[in-house]
Amino acid sequence: DGGITQSPKYLFRKEGQNVTLSCEQNLNHDAMYWYRQDPGQGLRLIYYSQIVNDFQKGDIAEGYSVSREKKESFPLTVTSAQKNPTAFYLCASSKGGWAYEQYFGPGTRLTVT
Amino acid sequence: ILNVEQSPQSLHVQEGDSTNFTCSFPSSNFYALHWYRWETAKSPKALFVMTLNGDEKKKGRISATLNTKEGYSYLYIKGSQPEDSATYLCAVPRTQGGSEKLVFGKGTKLTVNP
C-alpha cells in the first residue's frame, strides 16, 4: 500500500526537551512538507523540501529543524527554542511543483507541558 | 485580497440539501488552486487541483469552478450526505518573503444532519 506515515500519533514532552517527529513516504515523491495546525488557523508551512539533501524554510521555521537525507524520509525536530510547540503537525508529500496535489499523513499531536 | 479566504466558516445543512462555499484568493500571478477534504480523525485528501480560468471539475456529487481573473473558486455539493461532513480547505501557491509555498485558507466546516 502506497502512502505517507507519521509517528507517533500522540506525543507528550516536557518543556525544554527536543523532540523529533517522523514522516515517511513510499510514493516516490520528490517533495515533502511539514505543516502546523492551530485552532482557528489555516495550515501553516514550517519547512519543505523539493529534493533530497535540500530544504527551505516556510512561514514559521523558527524553533524547528529538518533533514532530508533520504527521498522517503523528512523528520522534523521541534527544539526547545520553539515558543509554543503544542500543536497538531501534518506531513505531506507531492510529485513536486505546486500544480500537483499533496498527500497528507495522519498527523502527530504534540503536547508540551 | 492578500490571503486565501474561505466562507462561510461553518455550515449546517440537512441530508439531501445542495450547498456551496467560496474560496477567494489574490488574482495576480495565479498558478493553481487546490481543494482538499479533511474528515475528522483522518488526513486531508485532495479533491481537485485547478489551473485554468473557467475550469470546472467534478467528482461524483462534488464539483468546483474557478475564476482566476476575479480570484475565486466555488465548491458545490449536490444532495449532501452525512458522509460529506468534513472541513473543506482551499490553497493556492504564493511567493512570499522570497519563498514559494502553498497558502491555505482556514476552511469551511460542513455538517450534514441526517
mmCIF file of C-alpha atoms in Angstrom:
data_model
loop_
_atom_site.group_PDB
_atom_site.id
_atom_site.type_symbol
_atom_site.label_atom_id
_atom_site.label_comp_id
_atom_site.label_asym_id
_atom_site.label_seq_id
_atom_site.Cartn_x
_atom_site.Cartn_y
_atom_site.Cartn_z
ATOM 1 C CA ASP A 1 0.000 0.000 0.000
ATOM 2 C CA GLY A 2 1.465 3.359 -1.015
ATOM 3 C CA GLY A 3 1.151 6.185 1.419
ATOM 4 C CA ILE A 4 2.627 8.567 3.905
ATOM 5 C CA THR A 5 3.011 7.704 7.565
ATOM 6 C CA GLN A 6 3.703 9.734 10.640
ATOM 7 C CA SER A 7 4.603 8.510 14.064
ATOM 8 C CA PRO A 8 3.700 8.650 16.801
ATOM 9 C CA LYS A 9 0.066 9.761 16.700
ATOM 10 C CA TYR A 10 0.331 11.435 20.117
ATOM 11 C CA LEU A 11 3.494 12.733 21.732
ATOM 12 C CA PHE A 12 3.997 14.254 25.148
ATOM 13 C CA ARG A 13 7.151 16.088 26.176
ATOM 14 C CA LYS A 14 8.387 18.267 28.955
ATOM 15 C CA GLU A 15 9.297 21.854 28.210
ATOM 16 C CA GLY A 16 12.962 22.237 27.306
ATOM 17 C CA GLN A 17 13.260 18.871 25.570
ATOM 18 C CA ASN A 18 13.831 18.466 21.854
ATOM 19 C CA VAL A 19 11.520 16.029 20.104
ATOM 20 C CA THR A 20 11.625 14.518 16.625
ATOM 21 C CA LEU A 21 8.508 13.728 14.603
ATOM 22 C CA SER A 22 8.803 11.042 11.970
ATOM 23 C CA CYS A 23 7.460 11.252 8.410
ATOM 24 C CA GLU A 24 7.940 8.511 5.819
ATOM 25 C CA GLN A 25 6.507 8.109 2.332
ATOM 26 C CA ASN A 26 6.694 5.292 -0.203
ATOM 27 C CA LEU A 27 5.045 7.219 -3.038
ATOM 28 C CA ASN A 28 8.402 8.031 -4.675
ATOM 29 C CA HIS A 29 7.571 11.723 -4.305
ATOM 30 C CA ASP A 30 10.335 14.281 -4.642
ATOM 31 C CA ALA A 31 8.753 16.969 -2.475
ATOM 32 C CA MET A 32 7.870 16.788 1.211
ATOM 33 C CA TYR A 33 6.356 19.330 3.569
ATOM 34 C CA TRP A 34 5.700 19.970 7.245
ATOM 35 C CA TYR A 35 2.661 21.944 8.361
ATOM 36 C CA ARG A 36 1.375 23.007 11.717
ATOM 37 C CA GLN A 37 -2.279 23.455 12.596
ATOM 38 C CA ASP A 38 -3.542 25.560 15.487
ATOM 39 C CA PRO A 39 -7.203 26.094 16.391
ATOM 40 C CA GLY A 40 -8.878 28.718 14.194
ATOM 41 C CA GLN A 41 -5.954 28.945 11.792
ATOM 42 C CA GLY A 42 -5.180 27.544 8.384
ATOM 43 C CA LEU A 43 -2.340 25.089 7.882
ATOM 44 C CA ARG A 44 0.968 26.915 8.131
ATOM 45 C CA LEU A 45 4.124 25.744 6.392
ATOM 46 C CA ILE A 46 7.104 25.047 8.625
ATOM 47 C CA TYR A 47 9.663 23.574 6.188
ATOM 48 C CA TYR A 48 9.610 21.998 2.778
ATOM 49 C CA SER A 49 11.995 20.006 0.662
ATOM 50 C CA GLN A 50 11.797 19.754 -3.130
ATOM 51 C CA ILE A 51 14.622 17.249 -3.424
ATOM 52 C CA VAL A 52 16.898 15.089 -1.322
ATOM 53 C CA ASN A 53 19.570 16.991 0.648
ATOM 54 C CA ASP A 54 17.810 20.306 0.147
ATOM 55 C CA PHE A 55 15.110 22.093 2.153
ATOM 56 C CA GLN A 56 13.706 25.583 2.609
ATOM 57 C CA LYS A 57 12.110 27.451 5.473
ATOM 58 C CA GLY A 58 8.410 28.091 5.405
ATOM 59 C CA ASP A 59 6.466 30.747 7.302
ATOM 60 C CA ILE A 60 7.169 29.565 10.808
ATOM 61 C CA ALA A 61 10.540 27.779 10.751
ATOM 62 C CA GLU A 62 11.905 29.327 13.929
ATOM 63 C CA GLY A 63 12.446 26.702 16.619
ATOM 64 C CA TYR A 64 12.243 23.817 14.153
ATOM 65 C CA SER A 65 14.818 21.870 12.164
ATOM 66 C CA VAL A 66 14.586 19.225 9.437
ATOM 67 C CA SER A 67 16.768 16.917 7.405
ATOM 68 C CA ARG A 68 16.254 15.193 4.055
ATOM 69 C CA GLU A 69 18.932 12.565 3.769
ATOM 70 C CA LYS A 70 16.671 10.049 2.051
ATOM 71 C CA LYS A 71 13.924 10.609 -0.500
ATOM 72 C CA GLU A 72 11.353 8.772 1.595
ATOM 73 C CA SER A 73 12.043 10.434 4.951
ATOM 74 C CA PHE A 74 11.643 14.006 6.236
ATOM 75 C CA PRO A 75 11.874 14.134 10.039
ATOM 76 C CA LEU A 76 11.007 17.308 11.922
ATOM 77 C CA THR A 77 12.722 18.244 15.182
ATOM 78 C CA VAL A 78 10.897 20.591 17.500
ATOM 79 C CA THR A 79 13.580 22.261 19.573
ATOM 80 C CA SER A 80 13.356 23.925 22.948
ATOM 81 C CA ALA A 81 13.617 27.260 21.116
ATOM 82 C CA GLN A 82 10.078 26.861 19.758
ATOM 83 C CA LYS A 83 7.941 29.083 21.986
ATOM 84 C CA ASN A 84 4.581 27.357 21.520
ATOM 85 C CA PRO A 85 5.255 23.806 20.361
ATOM 86 C CA THR A 86 1.919 22.295 21.405
ATOM 87 C CA ALA A 87 0.044 21.782 18.131
ATOM 88 C CA PHE A 88 -1.046 19.286 15.503
ATOM 89 C CA TYR A 89 1.662 18.560 12.939
ATOM 90 C CA LEU A 90 0.966 17.303 9.440
ATOM 91 C CA CYS A 91 3.478 15.966 6.973
ATOM 92 C CA ALA A 92 2.737 15.866 3.247
ATOM 93 C CA SER A 93 4.402 14.856 0.014
ATOM 94 C CA SER A 94 3.865 15.542 -3.662
ATOM 95 C CA LYS A 95 5.439 14.860 -7.016
ATOM 96 C CA GLY A 96 6.896 18.334 -6.821
ATOM 97 C CA GLY A 97 5.684 21.650 -8.114
ATOM 98 C CA TRP A 98 2.603 23.415 -6.905
ATOM 99 C CA ALA A 99 0.248 22.088 -9.580
ATOM 100 C CA TYR A 100 0.417 18.622 -8.007
ATOM 101 C CA GLU A 101 -1.843 17.584 -5.181
ATOM 102 C CA GLN A 102 -0.311 16.964 -1.814
ATOM 103 C CA TYR A 103 -0.749 13.687 0.042
ATOM 104 C CA PHE A 104 -1.021 14.077 3.789
ATOM 105 C CA GLY A 105 -0.076 11.796 6.638
ATOM 106 C CA PRO A 106 -2.361 11.174 9.624
ATOM 107 C CA GLY A 107 -0.648 13.797 11.773
ATOM 108 C CA THR A 108 1.058 13.912 15.159
ATOM 109 C CA ARG A 109 -0.443 15.777 18.077
ATOM 110 C CA LEU A 110 2.373 17.142 20.226
ATOM 111 C CA THR A 111 1.715 18.327 23.744
ATOM 112 C CA VAL A 112 4.483 20.055 25.653
ATOM 113 C CA THR A 113 3.978 20.787 29.342
ATOM 114 C CA ILE B 1 -7.109 40.105 -1.122
ATOM 115 C CA LEU B 2 -3.709 39.277 0.342
ATOM 116 C CA ASN B 3 -4.549 35.895 1.798
ATOM 117 C CA VAL B 4 -6.719 32.936 0.951
ATOM 118 C CA GLU B 5 -10.162 33.401 2.449
ATOM 119 C CA GLN B 6 -12.958 30.882 2.732
ATOM 120 C CA SER B 7 -16.593 31.458 3.502
ATOM 121 C CA PRO B 8 -18.655 30.574 5.326
ATOM 122 C CA GLN B 9 -16.555 29.408 8.255
ATOM 123 C CA SER B 10 -19.105 26.711 9.049
ATOM 124 C CA LEU B 11 -22.291 25.396 7.541
ATOM 125 C CA HIS B 12 -25.048 23.069 8.749
ATOM 126 C CA VAL B 13 -27.317 21.508 6.153
ATOM 127 C CA GLN B 14 -29.890 18.738 6.058
ATOM 128 C CA GLU B 15 -29.293 15.488 4.200
ATOM 129 C CA GLY B 16 -30.316 15.958 0.585
ATOM 130 C CA ASP B 17 -29.664 19.715 0.508
ATOM 131 C CA SER B 18 -27.279 21.084 -2.077
ATOM 132 C CA THR B 19 -24.722 23.539 -0.838
ATOM 133 C CA ASN B 20 -21.779 25.612 -1.952
ATOM 134 C CA PHE B 21 -18.949 27.582 -0.455
ATOM 135 C CA THR B 22 -16.336 30.032 -1.630
ATOM 136 C CA CYS B 23 -12.583 30.381 -1.743
ATOM 137 C CA SER B 24 -11.183 33.849 -2.538
ATOM 138 C CA PHE B 25 -7.543 34.404 -3.408
ATOM 139 C CA PRO B 26 -5.211 37.027 -4.893
ATOM 140 C CA SER B 27 -5.812 37.029 -8.644
ATOM 141 C CA SER B 28 -2.347 38.292 -9.541
ATOM 142 C CA ASN B 29 0.278 35.731 -10.532
ATOM 143 C CA PHE B 30 -2.198 32.878 -10.278
ATOM 144 C CA TYR B 31 -0.699 29.429 -10.732
ATOM 145 C CA ALA B 32 -3.048 26.819 -9.297
ATOM 146 C CA LEU B 33 -5.803 26.256 -6.762
ATOM 147 C CA HIS B 34 -6.177 23.164 -4.592
ATOM 148 C CA TRP B 35 -9.302 21.874 -2.824
ATOM 149 C CA TYR B 36 -8.954 19.324 -0.013
ATOM 150 C CA ARG B 37 -11.476 17.496 2.147
ATOM 151 C CA TRP B 38 -10.484 16.864 5.752
ATOM 152 C CA GLU B 39 -12.690 14.460 7.662
ATOM 153 C CA THR B 40 -12.411 14.250 11.426
ATOM 154 C CA ALA B 41 -9.652 11.880 12.598
ATOM 155 C CA LYS B 42 -8.407 11.414 9.025
ATOM 156 C CA SER B 43 -5.828 13.043 6.755
ATOM 157 C CA PRO B 44 -6.729 15.827 4.328
ATOM 158 C CA LYS B 45 -7.405 14.351 0.891
ATOM 159 C CA ALA B 46 -7.153 16.225 -2.388
ATOM 160 C CA LEU B 47 -10.390 16.798 -4.273
ATOM 161 C CA PHE B 48 -9.210 18.952 -7.148
ATOM 162 C CA VAL B 49 -6.229 20.896 -8.433
ATOM 163 C CA MET B 50 -7.337 23.560 -10.882
ATOM 164 C CA THR B 51 -5.161 25.738 -13.057
ATOM 165 C CA LEU B 52 -7.220 27.231 -15.918
ATOM 166 C CA ASN B 53 -9.614 30.164 -15.751
ATOM 167 C CA GLY B 54 -13.160 28.920 -16.300
ATOM 168 C CA ASP B 55 -12.184 25.373 -15.410
ATOM 169 C CA GLU B 56 -14.852 23.163 -13.905
ATOM 170 C CA LYS B 57 -14.046 19.843 -12.266
ATOM 171 C CA LYS B 58 -16.386 17.166 -10.965
ATOM 172 C CA LYS B 59 -16.024 14.127 -8.748
ATOM 173 C CA GLY B 60 -19.311 12.382 -8.062
ATOM 174 C CA ARG B 61 -21.644 14.857 -6.364
ATOM 175 C CA ILE B 62 -18.883 17.400 -5.798
ATOM 176 C CA SER B 63 -17.857 19.977 -8.361
ATOM 177 C CA ALA B 64 -15.714 23.095 -8.407
ATOM 178 C CA THR B 65 -15.383 26.146 -10.624
ATOM 179 C CA LEU B 66 -12.528 28.586 -10.981
ATOM 180 C CA ASN B 67 -12.397 32.285 -11.887
ATOM 181 C CA THR B 68 -8.772 33.379 -11.891
ATOM 182 C CA LYS B 69 -9.495 36.910 -13.170
ATOM 183 C CA GLU B 70 -11.637 37.823 -10.171
ATOM 184 C CA GLY B 71 -9.893 35.475 -7.757
ATOM 185 C CA TYR B 72 -12.497 32.998 -6.552
ATOM 186 C CA SER B 73 -13.467 29.356 -6.696
ATOM 187 C CA TYR B 74 -16.760 27.735 -5.725
ATOM 188 C CA LEU B 75 -17.148 24.217 -4.388
ATOM 189 C CA TYR B 76 -20.597 22.682 -4.857
ATOM 190 C CA ILE B 77 -22.029 19.582 -3.220
ATOM 191 C CA LYS B 78 -25.226 18.234 -4.720
ATOM 192 C CA GLY B 79 -27.573 16.268 -2.477
ATOM 193 C CA SER B 80 -25.398 16.394 0.651
ATOM 194 C CA GLN B 81 -24.969 13.179 2.614
ATOM 195 C CA PRO B 82 -23.788 12.750 6.230
ATOM 196 C CA GLU B 83 -20.512 11.333 4.920
ATOM 197 C CA ASP B 84 -19.828 14.699 3.256
ATOM 198 C CA SER B 85 -19.384 16.181 6.724
ATOM 199 C CA ALA B 86 -15.821 17.475 6.801
ATOM 200 C CA THR B 87 -13.730 20.611 6.671
ATOM 201 C CA TYR B 88 -13.061 21.742 3.118
ATOM 202 C CA LEU B 89 -9.780 23.548 2.560
ATOM 203 C CA CYS B 90 -8.590 25.529 -0.391
ATOM 204 C CA ALA B 91 -4.995 26.556 -1.051
ATOM 205 C CA VAL B 92 -3.030 28.499 -3.630
ATOM 206 C CA PRO B 93 0.722 28.742 -4.216
ATOM 207 C CA ARG B 94 2.114 32.163 -3.347
ATOM 208 C CA THR B 95 5.565 33.685 -3.303
ATOM 209 C CA GLN B 96 6.113 35.477 -0.036
ATOM 210 C CA GLY B 97 9.355 36.554 1.547
ATOM 211 C CA GLY B 98 11.373 35.090 -1.288
ATOM 212 C CA SER B 99 9.999 31.587 -0.880
ATOM 213 C CA GLU B 100 7.152 29.855 -2.618
ATOM 214 C CA LYS B 101 4.591 27.941 -0.619
ATOM 215 C CA LEU B 102 1.038 26.695 -0.596
ATOM 216 C CA VAL B 103 -1.135 29.129 1.383
ATOM 217 C CA PHE B 104 -4.214 27.529 2.937
ATOM 218 C CA GLY B 105 -7.491 29.122 3.882
ATOM 219 C CA LYS B 106 -8.964 28.408 7.307
ATOM 220 C CA GLY B 107 -11.520 26.056 5.813
ATOM 221 C CA THR B 108 -15.279 25.676 5.719
ATOM 222 C CA LYS B 109 -16.618 23.129 8.190
ATOM 223 C CA LEU B 110 -19.651 21.349 6.747
ATOM 224 C CA THR B 111 -22.024 19.345 8.923
ATOM 225 C CA VAL B 112 -24.732 17.335 7.186
ATOM 226 C CA ASN B 113 -27.535 16.294 9.508
ATOM 227 C CA PRO B 114 -29.385 13.042 8.722
#
